[in-house]
Amino acid sequence: MIEFQNVSKQYSSDVTALRDVSFTVNKGELVFLAGPSGAGKSTLMKMIAAMERPSSGKVIVNGQDISRIKPVAVPFLRRNLGLIFQQQRLLTDRSVLANVMLPLLVTGASSSQAEQRARAALDKVGLGDRANAQPLALSGGEQQRVSIARAIVNRPQVILADEPTANLDRASANKVLDALKAFNSVGVTCLISSHDEQMLDSAARVIHLNQGQLEVAA
Ligand code: ADP
Ligand code: ADP
């Protein structure tokens, strides 16, 4: 599903974010991407969504080499990816439900269809009763679960969650991880990054990054 072949990323002559990184994530897998701040986790995640390009090596997503993907093809790639990134905050001027409906409306669903599916997605993350709330009235963990609902509402094959549990207490963080695991259990491939070793699930596969390099063969 996701394959990195000897991927390096140099942002400038003195900043190398990834060095010769190779790994494969298979369809349906749940994989944690661990490593301290600055290790290159966000860079790696962004490459899968073609938000950054490798300086060398290949990134293959769903059989397609996206290392030099054309800009017109990027929306098609992203249609199969549910992205949960720090930069993609909820829109605070509209309800939780409207936030989750948005990706469906953008891809042409009718508003009644979008509402039904958005409510179903909110139910799945345990927030069916908060549909009409404004995002800022929710706790950080609840907001993060709304982001998960928004990311999965289009039924992507892959979820990329960059530090989804950052700044959350343990109980809220566990609820966020449980929501992600629930989608993994119905077949969605999940890649979840965290700088907090305590957040890693001992049962799941873990890829460790340190200073841009994989620590353990993965
Ligand atoms: P992590 O997500 O593990 O904290 P990042 O991928 O954000 O790591 O960063 C890896 C390295 O690349 C860091 O040294 C960071 O400062 C650098 N970096 C990240 N993004 C950029 C960018 N857009 N331009 C220049 N340097 C960057
Ligand atoms: P619906 O069929 O109305 O979308 P479901 O109860 O089947 O309702 O699913 C609720 C939400 O959960 C959907 O909107 C979808 O985004 C998400 N979902 C459920 N199953 C999957 C799956 N296998 N892959 C991706 N997303 C899923």
mmCIF file of C-alpha atoms and ligand atoms in Angstrom:
data_model
loop_
_atom_site.group_PDB
_atom_site.id
_atom_site.type_symbol
_atom_site.label_atom_id
_atom_site.label_comp_id
_atom_site.label_asym_id
_atom_site.label_seq_id
_atom_site.Cartn_x
_atom_site.Cartn_y
_atom_site.Cartn_z
ATOM 1 C CA MET A 1 0.000 0.000 0.000
ATOM 2 C CA ILE A 2 2.841 2.383 0.943
ATOM 3 C CA GLU A 3 6.436 1.768 -0.032
ATOM 4 C CA PHE A 4 9.544 3.903 0.492
ATOM 5 C CA GLN A 5 12.613 2.919 -1.508
ATOM 6 C CA ASN A 6 15.828 4.590 -0.323
ATOM 7 C CA VAL A 7 14.091 7.902 0.252
ATOM 8 C CA SER A 8 16.108 10.952 1.262
ATOM 9 C CA LYS A 9 14.889 14.480 1.774
ATOM 10 C CA GLN A 10 17.149 17.470 1.959
ATOM 11 C CA TYR A 11 15.409 20.761 2.642
ATOM 12 C CA SER A 12 18.682 22.665 2.260
ATOM 13 C CA SER A 13 22.405 21.968 2.223
ATOM 14 C CA ASP A 14 22.435 21.736 6.013
ATOM 15 C CA VAL A 15 19.009 20.209 6.723
ATOM 16 C CA THR A 16 18.576 16.550 5.837
ATOM 17 C CA ALA A 17 15.188 15.412 7.158
ATOM 18 C CA LEU A 18 15.286 11.815 5.860
ATOM 19 C CA ARG A 19 18.264 9.636 4.955
ATOM 20 C CA ASP A 20 17.915 6.510 2.855
ATOM 21 C CA VAL A 21 14.598 5.417 4.355
ATOM 22 C CA SER A 22 13.076 2.151 3.104
ATOM 23 C CA PHE A 23 9.993 0.365 4.434
ATOM 24 C CA THR A 24 6.664 -1.065 3.342
ATOM 25 C CA VAL A 25 3.222 -0.753 4.908
ATOM 26 C CA ASN A 26 0.831 -3.432 3.717
ATOM 27 C CA LYS A 27 -2.870 -3.041 3.074
ATOM 28 C CA GLY A 28 -4.829 -3.200 6.323
ATOM 29 C CA GLU A 29 -1.821 -2.710 8.604
ATOM 30 C CA LEU A 30 -1.696 -0.449 11.662
ATOM 31 C CA VAL A 31 1.774 1.083 11.977
ATOM 32 C CA PHE A 32 3.117 3.597 14.461
ATOM 33 C CA LEU A 33 5.842 5.989 13.363
ATOM 34 C CA ALA A 34 7.867 6.873 16.444
ATOM 35 C CA GLY A 35 10.752 9.240 17.082
ATOM 36 C CA PRO A 36 11.648 12.464 18.853
ATOM 37 C CA SER A 37 10.695 15.892 17.586
ATOM 38 C CA GLY A 38 12.726 16.707 14.480
ATOM 39 C CA ALA A 39 13.262 13.048 13.544
ATOM 40 C CA GLY A 40 11.518 13.491 10.197
ATOM 41 C CA LYS A 41 8.087 12.015 10.957
ATOM 42 C CA SER A 42 6.048 14.871 9.453
ATOM 43 C CA THR A 43 8.276 14.978 6.397
ATOM 44 C CA LEU A 44 7.723 11.252 5.840
ATOM 45 C CA MET A 45 3.931 11.594 6.247
ATOM 46 C CA LYS A 46 3.770 14.610 3.939
ATOM 47 C CA MET A 47 5.585 12.675 1.217
ATOM 48 C CA ILE A 48 2.856 10.037 1.160
ATOM 49 C CA ALA A 49 0.317 12.794 0.453
ATOM 50 C CA ALA A 50 2.649 14.490 -2.079
ATOM 51 C CA MET A 51 2.925 17.560 0.136
ATOM 52 C CA GLU A 52 6.705 17.152 -0.066
ATOM 53 C CA ARG A 53 8.850 15.463 -2.742
ATOM 54 C CA PRO A 54 11.792 13.172 -2.072
ATOM 55 C CA SER A 55 15.232 14.525 -3.017
ATOM 56 C CA SER A 56 16.088 10.971 -4.029
ATOM 57 C CA GLY A 57 14.462 7.560 -3.860
ATOM 58 C CA LYS A 58 10.925 6.475 -4.607
ATOM 59 C CA VAL A 59 7.598 6.765 -2.794
ATOM 60 C CA ILE A 60 4.972 4.324 -4.022
ATOM 61 C CA VAL A 61 1.355 4.628 -2.876
ATOM 62 C CA ASN A 62 -1.221 2.106 -3.994
ATOM 63 C CA GLY A 63 1.054 0.920 -6.789
ATOM 64 C CA GLN A 64 1.716 4.406 -8.120
ATOM 65 C CA ASP A 65 5.165 6.011 -7.987
ATOM 66 C CA ILE A 66 4.332 9.465 -6.657
ATOM 67 C CA SER A 67 7.915 10.726 -6.364
ATOM 68 C CA ARG A 68 7.391 13.018 -9.330
ATOM 69 C CA ILE A 69 3.601 13.068 -9.477
ATOM 70 C CA LYS A 70 2.094 15.822 -11.629
ATOM 71 C CA PRO A 71 0.142 18.482 -9.762
ATOM 72 C CA VAL A 72 -3.083 17.603 -11.621
ATOM 73 C CA ALA A 73 -2.871 14.041 -10.293
ATOM 74 C CA VAL A 74 -2.458 15.027 -6.631
ATOM 75 C CA PRO A 75 -6.193 15.403 -5.852
ATOM 76 C CA PHE A 76 -6.791 11.852 -7.131
ATOM 77 C CA LEU A 77 -4.028 10.543 -4.865
ATOM 78 C CA ARG A 78 -5.417 12.400 -1.851
ATOM 79 C CA ARG A 79 -8.925 11.076 -2.473
ATOM 80 C CA ASN A 80 -7.676 7.713 -1.195
ATOM 81 C CA LEU A 81 -5.996 9.221 1.850
ATOM 82 C CA GLY A 82 -7.590 10.405 5.075
ATOM 83 C CA LEU A 83 -5.281 13.113 6.384
ATOM 84 C CA ILE A 84 -5.117 14.140 10.021
ATOM 85 C CA PHE A 85 -2.429 16.824 10.117
ATOM 86 C CA GLN A 86 -1.829 19.627 12.613
ATOM 87 C CA GLN A 87 -2.193 22.224 9.872
ATOM 88 C CA GLN A 88 -5.715 21.110 9.040
ATOM 89 C CA ARG A 89 -7.697 22.608 11.870
ATOM 90 C CA LEU A 90 -11.466 22.409 12.062
ATOM 91 C CA LEU A 91 -13.338 25.413 10.736
ATOM 92 C CA THR A 92 -14.491 27.282 13.830
ATOM 93 C CA ASP A 93 -17.265 29.266 12.128
ATOM 94 C CA ARG A 94 -19.521 26.241 11.592
ATOM 95 C CA SER A 95 -20.796 23.193 13.423
ATOM 96 C CA VAL A 96 -19.043 19.888 13.951
ATOM 97 C CA LEU A 97 -21.517 18.294 11.525
ATOM 98 C CA ALA A 98 -20.795 20.912 8.830
ATOM 99 C CA ASN A 99 -17.066 20.285 9.215
ATOM 100 C CA VAL A 100 -17.491 16.561 8.641
ATOM 101 C CA MET A 101 -19.905 17.079 5.726
ATOM 102 C CA LEU A 102 -17.455 19.325 3.888
ATOM 103 C CA PRO A 103 -15.291 16.664 2.171
ATOM 104 C CA LEU A 104 -18.447 14.980 0.876
ATOM 105 C CA LEU A 105 -19.934 18.206 -0.463
ATOM 106 C CA VAL A 106 -16.626 18.998 -2.183
ATOM 107 C CA THR A 107 -16.778 15.679 -4.036
ATOM 108 C CA GLY A 108 -20.347 16.256 -5.160
ATOM 109 C CA ALA A 109 -22.558 14.455 -2.637
ATOM 110 C CA SER A 110 -26.039 15.846 -2.071
ATOM 111 C CA SER A 111 -26.495 17.601 1.242
ATOM 112 C CA SER A 112 -28.889 14.959 2.579
ATOM 113 C CA GLN A 113 -26.492 12.172 1.645
ATOM 114 C CA ALA A 114 -23.574 14.129 3.104
ATOM 115 C CA GLU A 115 -25.452 14.733 6.337
ATOM 116 C CA GLN A 116 -26.361 11.079 6.731
ATOM 117 C CA ARG A 117 -22.807 9.894 6.164
ATOM 118 C CA ALA A 118 -21.289 12.620 8.315
ATOM 119 C CA ARG A 119 -23.606 11.642 11.185
ATOM 120 C CA ALA A 120 -22.606 8.004 10.729
ATOM 121 C CA ALA A 121 -18.924 8.964 10.814
ATOM 122 C CA LEU A 122 -19.467 11.028 13.998
ATOM 123 C CA ASP A 123 -21.251 8.054 15.570
ATOM 124 C CA LYS A 124 -18.240 5.880 14.778
ATOM 125 C CA VAL A 125 -15.898 8.202 16.708
ATOM 126 C CA GLY A 126 -18.354 8.440 19.595
ATOM 127 C CA LEU A 127 -19.498 11.998 18.926
ATOM 128 C CA GLY A 128 -22.922 11.476 17.430
ATOM 129 C CA ASP A 129 -24.427 13.636 20.158
ATOM 130 C CA ARG A 130 -22.087 16.597 19.477
ATOM 131 C CA ALA A 131 -23.011 17.091 15.809
ATOM 132 C CA ASN A 132 -24.541 20.518 16.365
ATOM 133 C CA ALA A 133 -21.808 21.821 18.686
ATOM 134 C CA GLN A 134 -19.266 24.402 17.578
ATOM 135 C CA PRO A 135 -15.741 22.928 17.392
ATOM 136 C CA LEU A 136 -14.316 25.287 20.020
ATOM 137 C CA ALA A 137 -16.899 24.072 22.546
ATOM 138 C CA LEU A 138 -15.286 20.609 22.398
ATOM 139 C CA SER A 139 -12.249 19.359 24.294
ATOM 140 C CA GLY A 140 -8.973 18.869 22.430
ATOM 141 C CA GLY A 141 -9.528 15.124 22.273
ATOM 142 C CA GLU A 142 -13.054 15.537 20.959
ATOM 143 C CA GLN A 143 -11.835 17.974 18.309
ATOM 144 C CA GLN A 144 -9.244 15.425 17.263
ATOM 145 C CA ARG A 145 -11.958 12.784 16.918
ATOM 146 C CA VAL A 146 -13.987 15.179 14.759
ATOM 147 C CA SER A 147 -10.868 15.485 12.573
ATOM 148 C CA ILE A 148 -10.806 11.700 12.310
ATOM 149 C CA ALA A 149 -14.479 11.630 11.292
ATOM 150 C CA ARG A 150 -13.776 14.302 8.672
ATOM 151 C CA ALA A 151 -10.777 12.319 7.403
ATOM 152 C CA ILE A 152 -12.655 9.027 6.998
ATOM 153 C CA VAL A 153 -16.008 10.264 5.775
ATOM 154 C CA ASN A 154 -14.985 9.733 2.134
ATOM 155 C CA ARG A 155 -13.979 6.132 2.920
ATOM 156 C CA PRO A 156 -10.254 6.442 2.192
ATOM 157 C CA GLN A 157 -8.113 3.300 2.018
ATOM 158 C CA VAL A 158 -5.384 4.864 4.140
ATOM 159 C CA ILE A 159 -5.390 7.133 7.183
ATOM 160 C CA LEU A 160 -2.302 9.255 7.888
ATOM 161 C CA ALA A 161 -2.411 10.755 11.378
ATOM 162 C CA ASP A 162 0.487 13.051 12.275
ATOM 163 C CA GLU A 163 0.814 13.342 16.076
ATOM 164 C CA PRO A 164 -2.945 12.941 16.644
ATOM 165 C CA THR A 165 -2.449 12.558 20.405
ATOM 166 C CA ALA A 166 -0.098 15.507 20.954
ATOM 167 C CA ASN A 167 -1.204 17.762 23.814
ATOM 168 C CA LEU A 168 -3.879 15.318 25.014
ATOM 169 C CA ASP A 169 -4.131 13.687 28.413
ATOM 170 C CA ARG A 170 -3.805 9.935 28.489
ATOM 171 C CA ALA A 171 -7.547 9.185 28.630
ATOM 172 C CA SER A 172 -8.336 11.489 25.674
ATOM 173 C CA ALA A 173 -5.358 10.160 23.740
ATOM 174 C CA ASN A 174 -6.570 6.613 24.211
ATOM 175 C CA LYS A 175 -9.998 7.531 22.856
ATOM 176 C CA VAL A 176 -8.375 9.061 19.781
ATOM 177 C CA LEU A 177 -6.279 5.929 19.236
ATOM 178 C CA ASP A 178 -9.312 3.701 19.779
ATOM 179 C CA ALA A 179 -11.199 5.637 17.095
ATOM 180 C CA LEU A 180 -8.316 5.127 14.658
ATOM 181 C CA LYS A 181 -8.043 1.438 15.559
ATOM 182 C CA ALA A 182 -11.762 0.961 14.948
ATOM 183 C CA PHE A 183 -11.296 2.058 11.330
ATOM 184 C CA ASN A 184 -8.210 -0.123 11.035
ATOM 185 C CA SER A 185 -10.279 -3.079 12.213
ATOM 186 C CA VAL A 186 -12.631 -2.622 9.235
ATOM 187 C CA GLY A 187 -9.716 -2.650 6.810
ATOM 188 C CA VAL A 188 -8.370 0.904 6.676
ATOM 189 C CA THR A 189 -4.559 1.033 6.597
ATOM 190 C CA CYS A 190 -3.310 3.366 9.371
ATOM 191 C CA LEU A 191 -0.009 5.165 9.831
ATOM 192 C CA ILE A 192 0.119 7.118 13.102
ATOM 193 C CA SER A 193 3.077 9.206 14.245
ATOM 194 C CA SER A 194 3.966 10.041 17.833
ATOM 195 C CA HIS A 195 6.956 11.463 19.683
ATOM 196 C CA ASP A 196 5.589 9.957 22.905
ATOM 197 C CA GLU A 197 6.901 6.421 23.365
ATOM 198 C CA GLN A 198 4.195 5.788 25.956
ATOM 199 C CA MET A 199 1.533 6.286 23.307
ATOM 200 C CA LEU A 200 2.832 3.395 21.217
ATOM 201 C CA ASP A 201 0.741 0.286 21.173
ATOM 202 C CA SER A 202 2.952 -2.653 22.116
ATOM 203 C CA ALA A 203 0.767 -4.935 20.012
ATOM 204 C CA ALA A 204 1.198 -2.859 16.852
ATOM 205 C CA ARG A 205 4.123 -2.580 14.476
ATOM 206 C CA VAL A 206 6.395 0.374 15.241
ATOM 207 C CA ILE A 207 8.799 2.097 12.862
ATOM 208 C CA HIS A 208 11.413 4.166 14.721
ATOM 209 C CA LEU A 209 12.901 7.253 13.108
ATOM 210 C CA ASN A 210 15.870 9.077 14.577
ATOM 211 C CA GLN A 211 17.605 12.003 12.886
ATOM 212 C CA GLY A 212 16.029 11.034 9.607
ATOM 213 C CA GLN A 213 17.053 7.397 9.708
ATOM 214 C CA LEU A 214 15.143 4.214 10.451
ATOM 215 C CA GLU A 215 16.461 2.702 13.660
ATOM 216 C CA VAL A 216 15.207 -0.826 13.236
ATOM 217 C CA ALA A 217 14.781 -2.637 9.964
ATOM 218 C CA ALA A 218 11.063 -2.434 9.278
HETATM 219 P P1 ADP B 1 9.168 15.550 13.141
HETATM 220 O O1 ADP B 1 7.828 15.488 12.515
HETATM 221 O O2 ADP B 1 9.698 14.194 13.513
HETATM 222 O O3 ADP B 1 9.244 16.518 14.281
HETATM 223 P P2 ADP B 1 10.000 16.998 10.757
HETATM 224 O O4 ADP B 1 9.780 16.145 9.571
HETATM 225 O O5 ADP B 1 8.989 18.046 11.062
HETATM 226 O O6 ADP B 1 10.204 16.059 12.041
HETATM 227 O O7 ADP B 1 11.401 17.728 10.647
HETATM 228 C C1 ADP B 1 12.608 17.032 10.313
HETATM 229 C C2 ADP B 1 13.714 18.050 10.080
HETATM 230 O O8 ADP B 1 13.434 18.784 8.904
HETATM 231 C C3 ADP B 1 13.862 19.077 11.197
HETATM 232 O O9 ADP B 1 15.220 19.381 11.298
HETATM 233 C C4 ADP B 1 13.071 20.252 10.677
HETATM 234 O O10 ADP B 1 13.540 21.458 11.225
HETATM 235 C C5 ADP B 1 13.329 20.161 9.195
HETATM 236 N N1 ADP B 1 12.214 20.714 8.381
HETATM 237 C C6 ADP B 1 10.932 20.287 8.396
HETATM 238 N N2 ADP B 1 10.178 20.948 7.501
HETATM 239 C C7 ADP B 1 11.023 21.838 6.908
HETATM 240 C C8 ADP B 1 10.850 22.822 5.881
HETATM 241 N N3 ADP B 1 9.667 23.023 5.293
HETATM 242 N N4 ADP B 1 11.928 23.532 5.526
HETATM 243 C C9 ADP B 1 13.118 23.334 6.096
HETATM 244 N N5 ADP B 1 13.355 22.433 7.052
HETATM 245 C C10 ADP B 1 12.319 21.684 7.462
HETATM 246 P P1 ADP B 2 -22.583 4.821 5.570
HETATM 247 O O1 ADP B 2 -22.637 3.578 4.740
HETATM 248 O O2 ADP B 2 -23.856 5.573 5.607
HETATM 249 O O3 ADP B 2 -21.423 5.680 5.210
HETATM 250 P P2 ADP B 2 -21.458 3.299 7.762
HETATM 251 O O4 ADP B 2 -22.056 3.060 9.109
HETATM 252 O O5 ADP B 2 -21.187 2.156 6.896
HETATM 253 O O6 ADP B 2 -22.421 4.361 7.081
HETATM 254 O O7 ADP B 2 -20.110 4.089 7.964
HETATM 255 C C1 ADP B 2 -20.041 5.276 8.704
HETATM 256 C C2 ADP B 2 -18.807 6.039 8.326
HETATM 257 O O8 ADP B 2 -17.654 5.321 8.704
HETATM 258 C C3 ADP B 2 -18.773 6.241 6.838
HETATM 259 O O9 ADP B 2 -19.156 7.556 6.537
HETATM 260 C C4 ADP B 2 -17.351 5.980 6.475
HETATM 261 O O10 ADP B 2 -16.715 7.206 6.270
HETATM 262 C C5 ADP B 2 -16.727 5.313 7.656
HETATM 263 N N1 ADP B 2 -16.359 3.945 7.304
HETATM 264 C C6 ADP B 2 -17.028 2.845 7.626
HETATM 265 N N2 ADP B 2 -16.444 1.760 7.146
HETATM 266 C C7 ADP B 2 -15.381 2.158 6.477
HETATM 267 C C8 ADP B 2 -14.382 1.512 5.740
HETATM 268 N N3 ADP B 2 -14.339 0.190 5.586
HETATM 269 N N4 ADP B 2 -13.445 2.267 5.175
HETATM 270 C C9 ADP B 2 -13.462 3.589 5.321
HETATM 271 N N5 ADP B 2 -14.381 4.254 6.011
HETATM 272 C C10 ADP B 2 -15.334 3.564 6.584
#
